Amino acid sequence: MNKAISSISQREQYNPTKWDAFLWWLSTAEKELLIQCVVDRNRYKIIGTTVLATWSFATLAWTYFWWTITTNVILSVLLGLFMGFIILTIDRALIKGMNKFNKNKIAPLLLRSILAITLGTFMAQPAILFMFDKEIKLQASLDNELRKRAKQQELDSLFNPQKNILNTERAQLQSRLTGKYNEVSMARQEFLAEIDGTGGTGKVGIQNIARAKKAEYEKLDSQYNQVSSSLQPLIRSIDSNLTSINSQIKKENDVFGGLLNNGFLTRIEALNNLVKKNGALQWRYILIVVILMLIELMPVLAKTLLPAGTYDEKVKLTEDMEKEIAEANQLKEKQLKELYNRLAQENDTTFIEQFFASSKAGRNEKMKSQLAKWSEDHDEPFDGFWERFKKDMLTKQEN
């Protein structure tokens, strides 16, 4: 019995640690009210712990997300902390608006669940990319190779018609040149065979037939040189054009290859392709996404599942009391202002009455003096005197 009494007496002197106070702040609990609620102290520490876990996970996930975009570690950490703080703010706002006194519980809970699921789904992506980093890098490399091939096919379809025309024209020119060269070569062989007796008449030395064959060979050789001098510049021009086109294709491929990266969107696409190709990974991917989404849902689930205790009652009673006090203070202020206005009106009325009563004799004397003066001066008409007298003697209405 003494232990129970001691426990009750100590409840009034409970002093939370800084860590407990921090967890209560995360759970959006009012420290002054929660100190008086023995059972709810631990409940709100649990809620605060779930918020802390979600905050930490969000910070790490966003840090990794920014690191996939920029290799600056300090910038990634700072941006991760900033985005984690935003997630923390949203979670605290979600659980702060949840209490047992809400008349419509389904709609707010549904809205909070949709928001939590949305955030959880997005935050799950960087975590999954980190878990399957090696596989995703391999798939991203394969995807980039496919992109290179697709780019090459696109460039081929763009430049091949022009290259085909140039190659056909070059082949025709080269065919003419080769045909003429073959004629020269054949004539030279016939001439040499005639000289050494291995062909033609079979006589050794230069005879009439050998001289004729020599003349034919020299004639064809001269024609070949003329054709070659006219066709070679055209062939070189075509080769130059083909080289220029190939250089342009290589340049386009180099530029495109430089744009290929291993960034966030590339990894996400690689992850999707990897999941489509691997059935075993697909189910595990879904399971991991669900688990990571539950991390974001933890604060909302904890606040929903944990029973309401005396803290909510104290919050409601304190809020009602503050409203009543605010209304009473407002009414008191209104009554004081009304009293002030009423007494001010009474005092002002008395003062004005006394003023007019005190000034009545003086105004009569001034009126008589003005009338006497006007009676002596018969040049001013009555209407003019009245207008002047009215401006000087009569009171004006207050605006």
Coordinates of N, CA and C in Angstrom, one line a residue, residues 325-341:
I325 N -12.2 30.4 -21.6 CA -11.5 31.5 -21.1 C -11.4 32.6 -22.1
A326 N -11.1 32.2 -23.4 CA -11.0 33.2 -24.4 C -12.3 33.9 -24.6
E327 N -13.4 33.2 -24.7 CA -14.7 33.8 -24.8 C -15.1 34.7 -23.7
A328 N -14.7 34.2 -22.4 CA -15.0 35.0 -21.2 C -14.2 36.3 -21.3
N329 N -12.9 36.2 -21.7 CA -12.1 37.4 -21.8 C -12.6 38.4 -22.8
Q330 N -13.1 37.8 -23.9 CA -13.6 38.6 -25.0 C -14.9 39.3 -24.5
L331 N -15.8 38.6 -23.8 CA -17.0 39.2 -23.3 C -16.7 40.3 -22.3
K332 N -15.7 40.0 -21.4 CA -15.3 41.0 -20.4 C -14.8 42.3 -21.1
E333 N -14.0 42.1 -22.1 CA -13.4 43.3 -22.8 C -14.5 44.1 -23.5
K334 N -15.5 43.4 -24.0 CA -16.6 44.0 -24.7 C -17.4 44.8 -23.7
Q335 N -17.7 44.2 -22.5 CA -18.5 44.9 -21.5 C -17.8 46.2 -21.0
L336 N -16.4 46.1 -20.8 CA -15.7 47.2 -20.3 C -15.7 48.3 -21.4
K337 N -15.6 48.0 -22.6 CA -15.6 49.0 -23.7 C -17.0 49.7 -23.7
E338 N -18.1 48.8 -23.6 CA -19.4 49.4 -23.6 C -19.6 50.3 -22.4
L339 N -19.1 49.9 -21.2 CA -19.2 50.8 -20.0 C -18.5 52.1 -20.2
Y340 N -17.3 52.0 -20.8 CA -16.5 53.2 -21.0 C -17.2 54.1 -21.9
N341 N -17.8 53.6 -23.0 CA -18.5 54.4 -24.0 C -19.7 55.1 -23.3

